[in-house]
Short mmCIF file of C-alpha atoms in Angstrom, two decimals:
data_model
loop_
_atom_site.label_atom_id
_atom_site.label_comp_id
_atom_site.label_asym_id
_atom_site.label_seq_id
_atom_site.Cartn_x
_atom_site.Cartn_y
_atom_site.Cartn_z
CA MET A 251 6.72 3.46 -17.27
CA ALA A 252 3.62 5.35 -18.23
CA ASP A 253 4.23 7.48 -21.32
CA GLU A 254 4.37 10.77 -19.43
CA ALA A 255 6.86 9.36 -16.91
CA ALA A 256 9.10 7.42 -19.31
CA PRO A 257 11.69 10.25 -19.75
CA LEU A 258 11.86 10.88 -16.01
CA LEU A 259 12.97 7.51 -14.64
CA SER A 260 15.24 4.75 -15.83
CA LEU A 261 15.76 1.22 -14.56
CA ALA A 262 19.24 0.44 -13.26
CA GLU A 263 21.08 -2.25 -11.34
CA ILE A 264 22.46 -0.98 -8.03
CA GLY A 265 24.92 -3.09 -6.07
CA GLY A 266 23.30 -4.68 -3.06
CA ARG A 267 19.86 -3.33 -3.96
CA GLY A 268 19.06 -5.04 -7.24
CA ARG A 269 16.89 -3.31 -9.82
CA ALA A 270 16.08 0.29 -8.96
CA LEU A 271 14.53 3.38 -10.49
CA VAL A 272 16.84 6.37 -10.88
CA ALA A 273 16.27 9.92 -12.09
CA ALA A 274 16.86 10.14 -15.83
CA ARG A 275 17.20 13.92 -15.48
CA PRO A 276 17.09 16.43 -12.62
CA LEU A 277 13.71 16.17 -10.92
CA ARG A 278 11.84 18.86 -9.03
CA GLY A 279 9.81 18.69 -5.87
CA GLY A 280 6.17 17.90 -6.64
CA GLU A 281 6.94 16.46 -10.06
CA ILE A 282 4.88 13.39 -10.94
CA VAL A 283 7.37 10.69 -11.89
CA LEU A 284 4.98 7.75 -12.20
CA ARG A 285 1.28 7.09 -12.61
CA ASP A 286 0.62 3.36 -12.44
CA SER A 287 -2.53 1.28 -12.87
CA PRO A 288 -3.04 -2.04 -11.09
CA ILE A 289 -2.99 -5.29 -13.01
CA LEU A 290 -4.81 -6.90 -10.10
CA LEU A 291 -7.06 -5.58 -7.30
CA TYR A 292 -8.60 -7.57 -4.47
CA SER A 293 -10.44 -6.89 -1.24
CA ALA A 294 -8.68 -6.79 2.13
CA LEU A 295 -11.87 -7.72 3.99
CA PRO A 296 -12.55 -11.15 5.49
CA PHE A 297 -15.14 -13.53 4.09
CA THR A 298 -18.27 -13.37 6.22
CA LYS A 299 -21.54 -15.23 6.24
CA GLN A 300 -23.56 -12.05 6.28
CA PRO A 301 -26.60 -12.01 3.99
CA PRO A 302 -26.19 -10.59 0.49
CA PRO A 303 -26.32 -6.82 0.18
CA PRO A 304 -29.80 -5.34 0.03
CA PRO A 305 -31.36 -4.37 -3.29
CA PRO A 306 -30.64 -0.92 -4.74
CA SER A 307 -33.91 0.44 -3.36
CA SER A 308 -32.83 -0.28 0.21
CA SER A 309 -31.53 2.40 2.55
CA SER A 310 -28.32 0.47 3.14
CA THR A 311 -25.56 -0.42 0.66
CA PRO A 312 -22.16 -2.10 0.95
CA ARG A 313 -19.41 0.31 1.81
CA TYR A 314 -16.94 -0.33 -1.01
CA CYS A 315 -17.40 -1.09 -4.68
CA ASP A 316 -16.27 -4.64 -5.54
CA GLY A 317 -14.71 -3.39 -8.76
CA CYS A 318 -12.74 -0.21 -8.00
CA PHE A 319 -13.11 -0.09 -4.18
CA LYS A 320 -14.29 3.49 -3.94
CA ILE A 321 -16.95 4.26 -1.33
CA LEU A 322 -20.33 3.30 -2.71
CA PRO A 323 -22.77 6.17 -3.20
CA GLN A 324 -25.46 6.76 -0.64
CA PRO A 325 -29.01 5.78 -1.62
CA SER A 326 -30.16 9.37 -1.25
CA THR A 327 -28.06 10.41 -4.24
CA SER A 328 -27.74 7.32 -6.41
CA ARG A 329 -27.83 3.54 -6.26
CA ALA A 330 -25.19 0.85 -6.14
CA VAL A 331 -25.44 -1.72 -8.91
CA PRO A 332 -25.72 -5.33 -7.66
CA CYS A 333 -23.90 -8.18 -9.35
CA PRO A 334 -26.35 -9.99 -11.66
CA SER A 335 -24.56 -13.32 -11.14
CA CYS A 336 -24.64 -13.62 -7.37
CA GLY A 337 -26.44 -10.58 -5.95
CA ARG A 338 -23.87 -10.48 -3.16
CA HIS A 339 -21.42 -8.01 -4.67
CA ALA A 340 -22.14 -4.42 -5.63
CA PHE A 341 -20.57 -1.81 -7.88
CA CYS A 342 -20.51 1.97 -7.96
CA GLY A 343 -22.10 2.17 -11.39
CA PRO A 344 -22.92 0.27 -14.59
CA GLY A 345 -19.58 1.20 -16.13
CA CYS A 346 -17.63 -0.29 -13.23
CA LEU A 347 -19.81 -3.40 -13.28
CA SER A 348 -19.21 -3.83 -17.01
CA ALA A 349 -15.44 -3.44 -16.66
CA ALA A 350 -15.28 -5.77 -13.66
CA ALA A 351 -17.39 -8.43 -15.39
CA ALA A 352 -14.80 -8.59 -18.16
CA THR A 353 -11.71 -8.51 -15.96
CA SER A 354 -11.62 -8.85 -12.19
CA HIS A 355 -15.16 -10.04 -11.42
CA THR A 356 -15.93 -12.52 -14.17
CA PRO A 357 -18.71 -15.07 -13.54
CA TRP A 358 -16.02 -17.62 -12.62
CA ALA A 359 -14.42 -15.34 -10.03
CA CYS A 360 -17.84 -14.29 -8.75
CA LEU A 361 -18.85 -17.91 -8.13
CA ALA A 362 -15.53 -18.80 -6.50
CA LEU A 363 -15.70 -15.83 -4.12
CA SER A 364 -19.30 -16.62 -3.22
CA ARG A 365 -18.40 -20.21 -2.37
CA LEU A 366 -15.56 -19.08 -0.14
CA VAL A 367 -18.06 -17.11 1.94
CA ALA A 368 -19.71 -20.37 2.98
CA CYS A 369 -16.50 -22.39 3.31
CA PRO A 370 -16.12 -23.71 6.89
CA LEU A 371 -12.36 -24.21 6.42
CA LEU A 372 -11.88 -20.45 6.74
CA ASP A 373 -13.68 -20.26 10.07
CA GLY A 374 -11.25 -19.20 12.77
CA GLN A 375 -8.45 -18.50 10.30
CA PRO A 376 -6.54 -15.21 10.61
CA LEU A 377 -7.45 -12.36 8.31
CA GLU A 378 -4.24 -12.94 6.34
CA ARG A 379 -5.57 -16.30 5.08
CA HIS A 380 -8.80 -14.69 3.90
CA VAL A 381 -6.90 -12.01 2.02
CA GLN A 382 -4.50 -14.56 0.52
CA ALA A 383 -7.47 -16.59 -0.74
CA ARG A 384 -8.91 -13.45 -2.36
CA PHE A 385 -5.57 -12.74 -3.99
CA LEU A 386 -5.26 -16.26 -5.42
CA ILE A 387 -8.78 -16.12 -6.88
CA ALA A 388 -7.89 -12.79 -8.49
CA ALA A 389 -4.59 -14.19 -9.82
CA PHE A 390 -6.25 -17.33 -11.19
CA ASN A 391 -8.83 -15.14 -12.91
CA LEU A 392 -6.07 -12.89 -14.28
CA ALA A 393 -4.38 -15.90 -15.88
CA ALA A 394 -7.54 -16.53 -17.90
CA VAL A 395 -8.52 -12.99 -18.89
CA SER A 396 -5.03 -11.52 -19.41
CA PRO A 397 -2.19 -14.05 -19.75
CA SER A 398 0.31 -11.26 -20.44
CA ASP A 399 -0.52 -9.50 -17.16
CA PHE A 400 -0.31 -12.84 -15.35
CA GLN A 401 3.19 -13.38 -16.73
CA LEU A 402 4.04 -9.82 -15.66
CA LEU A 403 2.91 -10.72 -12.14
CA LEU A 404 5.18 -13.76 -12.13
CA SER A 405 8.11 -11.66 -13.36
CA LEU A 406 8.09 -9.54 -10.20
CA ARG A 407 10.48 -10.32 -7.38
CA GLY A 408 9.27 -12.80 -4.79
CA ARG A 409 9.84 -12.93 -1.07
CA GLU A 410 11.38 -16.40 -1.23
CA ALA A 411 14.27 -15.10 -3.34
CA LEU A 412 15.11 -12.53 -0.67
CA ALA A 413 14.49 -14.83 2.27
CA GLY A 414 16.74 -17.58 0.97
CA GLY A 415 14.02 -20.17 1.42
CA SER A 416 13.67 -19.56 5.16
CA GLY A 417 11.80 -17.24 7.47
CA GLY A 418 9.12 -15.56 5.38
CA GLY A 419 9.55 -18.23 2.71
CA GLY A 420 8.55 -20.93 5.20
CA ASP A 421 5.42 -19.00 6.15
CA THR A 422 4.52 -18.79 2.47
CA VAL A 423 4.83 -22.55 2.02
CA SER A 424 2.62 -23.15 5.06
CA ALA A 425 -0.01 -20.81 3.65
CA ALA A 426 0.12 -22.55 0.27
CA LEU A 427 -0.30 -25.99 1.83
CA PHE A 428 -3.43 -24.75 3.61
CA LEU A 429 -4.91 -22.81 0.70
CA HIS A 430 -4.32 -25.36 -2.06
CA PRO A 431 -6.92 -27.94 -0.92
CA LEU A 432 -9.27 -25.17 0.22
CA LEU A 433 -9.38 -23.56 -3.21
CA ALA A 434 -9.58 -26.92 -4.95
CA SER A 435 -12.70 -27.70 -2.92
CA VAL A 436 -14.59 -24.48 -3.64
CA CYS A 437 -13.45 -23.24 -7.03
CA PRO A 438 -15.53 -24.12 -10.08
CA PRO A 439 -13.77 -25.69 -13.08
CA PRO A 440 -11.16 -23.32 -14.49
CA PRO A 441 -12.32 -20.92 -17.20
CA PRO A 442 -11.88 -22.25 -20.76
CA ALA A 443 -9.15 -19.70 -21.45
CA SER A 444 -7.15 -20.61 -18.34
CA PRO A 445 -3.58 -21.81 -18.93
CA PHE A 446 -4.02 -24.01 -15.86
CA PRO A 447 -6.87 -26.40 -16.75
CA ARG A 448 -6.21 -28.47 -13.60
CA GLY A 449 -5.90 -25.49 -11.30
CA PHE A 450 -2.88 -24.08 -9.52
CA SER A 451 -0.24 -26.40 -8.11
CA VAL A 452 1.21 -25.88 -4.64
CA GLU A 453 4.41 -24.65 -6.30
CA MET A 454 2.52 -22.05 -8.31
CA ILE A 455 0.63 -20.88 -5.23
CA VAL A 456 3.93 -20.46 -3.37
CA ALA A 457 5.31 -18.41 -6.28
CA LEU A 458 2.21 -16.22 -6.40
CA LEU A 459 1.99 -15.63 -2.65
CA SER A 460 5.65 -14.68 -2.52
CA ARG A 461 5.07 -12.01 -5.15
CA ASP A 462 1.99 -10.75 -3.40
CA LYS A 463 3.90 -10.42 -0.13
CA LEU A 464 6.63 -8.30 -1.66
CA ASN A 465 4.72 -6.21 -4.20
CA ALA A 466 1.19 -5.48 -2.95
CA PHE A 467 0.27 -1.87 -2.23
CA GLY A 468 -2.48 -1.25 0.30
CA LEU A 469 -5.33 1.12 -0.51
CA MET A 470 -6.32 2.53 2.86
CA GLU A 471 -9.73 3.33 4.24
CA PRO A 472 -10.66 7.03 4.18
CA VAL A 473 -9.18 9.36 6.77
CA SER A 474 -11.60 10.77 9.31
CA SER A 475 -11.14 13.54 11.89
CA GLN A 476 -12.37 13.39 15.43
CA ASP A 477 -13.91 16.83 15.06
CA GLY A 478 -15.11 16.18 11.51
CA GLY A 479 -12.80 18.87 10.17
CA GLY A 480 -9.09 19.55 9.93
CA GLY A 481 -8.13 18.66 13.50
CA GLU A 482 -6.81 15.46 15.00
CA VAL A 483 -7.01 12.40 12.76
CA ASP A 484 -8.66 9.24 14.03
CA GLY A 485 -5.62 7.05 14.49
CA GLU A 486 -6.97 3.67 13.43
CA ARG A 487 -7.25 2.88 9.73
CA SER A 488 -7.34 -0.42 7.90
CA VAL A 489 -6.63 -1.45 4.34
CA ARG A 490 -9.72 -1.63 2.15
CA ALA A 491 -8.02 -3.37 -0.79
CA TYR A 492 -4.67 -4.38 -2.21
CA GLY A 493 -3.30 -3.85 -5.69
CA ILE A 494 -0.34 -5.08 -7.71
CA TYR A 495 1.28 -2.15 -9.54
CA PRO A 496 4.09 -3.60 -11.68
CA ARG A 497 5.99 -0.39 -12.44
CA ALA A 498 5.76 0.97 -8.90
CA SER A 499 7.12 -2.34 -7.61
CA PHE A 500 10.59 -1.28 -8.79
CA PHE A 501 10.85 1.47 -6.16
CA ASN A 502 13.23 0.51 -3.39
CA HIS A 503 12.88 1.58 0.23
CA ASP A 504 14.63 4.35 2.11
CA CYS A 505 13.83 5.54 5.63
CA LEU A 506 14.12 9.13 4.39
CA PRO A 507 12.51 8.82 0.95
CA ASN A 508 12.75 11.43 -1.78
CA ALA A 509 9.35 10.51 -3.25
CA CYS A 510 5.99 9.37 -1.90
CA ARG A 511 2.89 7.86 -3.39
CA PHE A 512 -0.60 9.30 -3.49
CA ASP A 513 -3.86 7.56 -4.25
CA TYR A 514 -7.27 9.08 -4.81
CA VAL A 515 -9.47 6.01 -4.56
CA ASP A 516 -12.68 7.88 -3.83
CA SER A 517 -12.29 10.39 -6.65
CA ALA A 518 -14.71 10.46 -9.56
CA SER A 519 -11.96 9.57 -12.03
CA ASP A 520 -12.19 6.34 -14.01
CA GLY A 521 -8.59 5.66 -12.95
CA ASN A 522 -9.39 6.05 -9.27
CA ALA A 523 -7.37 2.94 -8.35
CA ASP A 524 -4.18 4.34 -9.93
CA ILE A 525 -1.33 5.40 -7.70
CA ILE A 526 0.72 8.53 -8.34
CA VAL A 527 4.33 8.94 -7.21
CA ARG A 528 5.50 12.52 -6.66
CA MET A 529 8.88 13.90 -5.70
CA ILE A 530 9.16 15.22 -2.14
CA HIS A 531 12.06 17.52 -3.03
CA ASP A 532 14.52 18.20 -5.84
CA VAL A 533 17.03 15.48 -6.77
CA PRO A 534 19.84 15.45 -9.35
CA GLN A 535 20.07 13.19 -12.38
CA GLY A 536 21.24 9.67 -11.55
CA ARG A 537 19.93 9.66 -7.96
CA GLU A 538 17.89 6.61 -6.96
CA ILE A 539 14.22 7.40 -6.35
CA CYS A 540 12.95 5.71 -3.19
CA LEU A 541 9.71 5.37 -1.29
CA SER A 542 9.26 4.49 2.35
CA TYR A 543 7.39 1.22 2.68
CA PHE A 544 5.73 2.51 5.88
CA PRO A 545 5.40 5.84 7.71
CA VAL A 546 8.77 7.48 8.27
CA ASN A 547 7.94 8.29 11.90
CA LEU A 548 8.71 4.74 13.08
CA ASN A 549 11.78 4.39 15.27
CA TYR A 550 14.88 2.47 14.24
CA ALA A 551 14.02 -0.83 15.94
CA ASN A 552 10.51 -0.99 14.53
CA ARG A 553 11.66 -0.06 11.04
CA GLN A 554 14.29 -2.79 11.04
CA ARG A 555 11.83 -5.36 12.38
CA ARG A 556 9.19 -4.51 9.77
CA LEU A 557 11.68 -4.63 6.91
CA MET A 558 13.13 -7.97 7.97
CA GLU A 559 9.77 -9.63 8.66
CA ASP A 560 7.96 -8.34 5.58
CA TYR A 561 10.71 -7.89 3.00
CA GLY A 562 13.65 -9.95 4.19
CA PHE A 563 16.36 -7.30 4.45
CA ALA A 564 17.99 -4.97 6.96
CA CYS A 565 18.16 -1.30 6.02
CA ASP A 566 21.53 0.47 6.04
CA CYS A 567 20.42 3.84 4.69
CA ASP A 568 22.10 6.99 6.02
CA ARG A 569 19.37 7.54 8.60
CA CYS A 570 19.64 3.98 9.92
CA LYS A 571 23.42 4.19 10.18
CA VAL A 572 23.06 7.21 12.46
CA GLU A 573 20.09 5.97 14.48
CA ALA A 574 21.74 2.58 15.08
CA ASN A 575 23.96 4.44 17.55
CA TRP A 576 20.97 5.77 19.48
CA SER A 577 20.21 2.38 20.98
CA ASP A 578 20.11 3.17 24.69
CA GLU A 579 17.16 5.55 24.65
CA GLU A 580 15.32 3.51 22.05
CA ASN A 581 15.77 0.25 23.98
CA GLU A 582 14.28 1.90 27.04
CA HIS A 583 11.29 2.87 24.93
CA ASN A 584 10.82 -0.67 23.60
CA GLU A 585 11.30 -2.32 27.00
CA SER A 586 8.53 -0.16 28.42
CA GLY A 587 6.11 -2.08 26.21
CA GLU A 588 5.31 0.88 23.97
CA ASP A 589 5.28 0.37 20.22
CA ASP A 590 4.70 3.13 17.74
CA ASP A 591 4.32 0.71 14.85
CA GLY A 592 1.91 1.96 12.23
CA ASP A 593 0.81 1.84 8.66
CA GLY A 594 0.07 4.31 5.92
CA GLU A 595 1.83 4.47 2.60
CA GLY A 596 3.70 1.18 2.75
CA MET A 597 4.03 -1.20 -0.13
CA ASP A 598 2.79 -4.37 1.55
CA GLU A 599 0.52 -3.08 4.31
CA ASP A 600 -1.01 -5.87 6.36
CA ALA A 601 -4.75 -5.44 6.66
CA ASP A 602 -4.80 -5.83 10.43
CA GLU A 603 -2.21 -3.10 11.03
CA GLN A 604 -3.16 0.46 11.82
CA MET A 605 -1.96 4.03 11.55
CA SER A 606 -0.05 5.58 14.43
CA GLY A 607 0.65 9.17 15.41
CA SER A 608 3.75 11.10 14.46
CA GLU A 609 4.76 12.27 17.92
CA ALA A 610 7.04 9.33 18.81
CA GLY A 611 9.28 9.50 15.77
CA ILE A 612 9.53 13.27 15.83
CA ALA A 613 10.37 13.24 19.54
CA GLU A 614 13.45 11.16 18.72
CA GLU A 615 14.72 13.97 16.53
CA LYS A 616 14.16 16.58 19.22
CA GLU A 617 17.45 16.06 21.05
CA THR A 618 19.64 15.83 17.97
CA ASP A 619 21.07 18.10 15.35
CA PHE A 620 21.22 15.40 12.69
CA PRO A 621 20.09 16.95 9.37
CA HIS A 622 17.18 14.55 8.87
CA ALA A 623 15.38 16.41 11.67
CA TYR A 624 14.69 18.95 8.93
CA PHE A 625 12.81 16.27 7.03
CA PHE A 626 10.39 15.81 9.92
CA ILE A 627 9.81 19.55 10.24
CA ARG A 628 9.23 20.25 6.59
CA TYR A 629 7.88 17.05 5.08
CA MET A 630 5.87 15.41 7.86
CA CYS A 631 2.19 16.18 8.30
CA ASN A 632 1.61 17.97 11.61
CA ARG A 633 -1.93 16.68 12.18
CA LYS A 634 -1.97 14.49 15.25
CA ASN A 635 -2.17 10.72 14.54
CA CYS A 636 -1.70 11.23 10.79
CA GLY A 637 1.92 10.23 10.17
CA GLY A 638 1.67 11.21 6.50
CA THR A 639 4.40 12.66 4.29
CA MET A 640 4.03 16.08 2.64
CA ALA A 641 5.04 16.68 -0.97
CA PRO A 642 4.59 19.83 -3.06
CA LEU A 643 1.71 19.96 -5.49
CA PRO A 644 2.82 19.39 -9.11
CA PRO A 645 4.56 22.41 -10.67
CA SER A 646 2.30 24.72 -12.66
CA ASN A 647 3.66 26.18 -15.91
CA SER A 648 7.14 25.07 -14.84
CA ALA A 649 6.87 27.09 -11.63
CA PRO A 650 7.35 25.15 -8.38
CA SER A 651 4.38 25.04 -6.03
CA ASP A 652 4.52 26.49 -2.53
CA VAL A 653 1.63 24.28 -1.42
CA MET A 654 2.35 20.94 0.23
CA GLU A 655 -0.11 18.01 0.24
CA CYS A 656 -0.21 15.17 2.77
CA ASN A 657 -0.34 11.74 1.15
CA VAL A 658 -2.43 10.33 4.03
CA CYS A 659 -4.99 12.91 5.17
CA GLY A 660 -4.86 15.22 2.12
CA GLN A 661 -4.13 18.33 4.15
CA LEU A 662 -2.84 21.28 2.10
CA ARG A 663 -0.36 23.70 3.68
CA ASN A 664 1.87 26.49 2.56
CA ALA A 665 5.44 25.22 2.62
CA ASP A 666 6.74 28.20 4.65
CA GLU A 667 3.97 27.88 7.21
CA GLU A 668 4.73 24.17 7.63
CA THR A 669 8.37 24.87 8.38
CA GLU A 670 8.09 27.95 10.56
CA ALA A 671 4.97 27.20 12.58
CA ASP A 672 3.45 23.76 12.52
CA GLY A 673 6.72 21.87 12.29
CA GLU A 674 8.12 23.65 15.32
CA GLU A 675 4.94 22.91 17.24
CA ASP A 676 5.32 19.20 16.52
CA MET A 677 8.96 19.21 17.58
CA ASP A 678 7.98 20.59 21.00
CA GLU A 679 5.44 17.86 21.73
#
């Protein structure tokens, strides 16, 4: 854990769930229990044959920094810094360029990524293959610049261990068999410091992809409102980048989580790619701390499908045990062809998936008196199409905060107002 979070969480083995993070002492709503930095960041965008970005004097710049993935500054205020090696990539400032040149965007990685842009083997391939290629370049580079972080990456759980060598594991092998010759054809000779002088084997690629599948956190594109203000959120958002956060990877899933993660990618902070995990409400010592791997407004069938396809397990949390008995109404919903599947705060968010509104999940609670309906009233963002989770701001001078923050759109609301007004309005929709 980070130093400030070390006394708050402890690692434990929980039967049927493996390694988990539990509260080392009573935790309060809003308390920051983990701040984690990525050991690896990579773009979620496809390789395109577009011309290199224009020079800094141009009126147009790439949207995201290739180092930290914040929105690049507009030319009217400052200039993006182009990569001196290839001219294709751009950075938000000299400091980010300098850091990237020594870590994530070394000359070797820069050349490999540039060659992939012109590689015809990627033409017509799904976005997932493009993103997997970016991940493998980043992992290969990590092995050379930071062997200890590369070993940390390999120590994380992989999808093949959970899938028992089938299902998702088979998809990973197919991807590795495609990507191995592709990367061998475009990558320059490995860096001198690389522990793999002959490049990655198919077996190593399988191991790496399986860890990426299970442990990658998506950094989403910015939220925008249809009215440009605090009204309805534009429902479609994509992932701008993925990161591997080794400490945060120990959080297990629950469909009614007691913590949620925040990121502030476009902030001015040097640690803008860090993720912060805050408690949603108070929990006692010894309680497991869980995140939801996707928005909690998904219905039972979609949650179970996502968890099995992406993570290889079926959820039997308290909420799922109750909602499993609500099959008739939910089956009618699914058979009608509607699907409220969405994305937001999940751990392994596929780049081609999008955010959905919160109305469908909340509507399911409307006809019940099951206690988790309270969760949707108090802890779900009420902005239409947001689907975010609200958590109190961090306590100030040991006093709990009455202000709740949405981890998707950033909306701030008084906790009492959320419960008495906005939550009731959502429940009536």
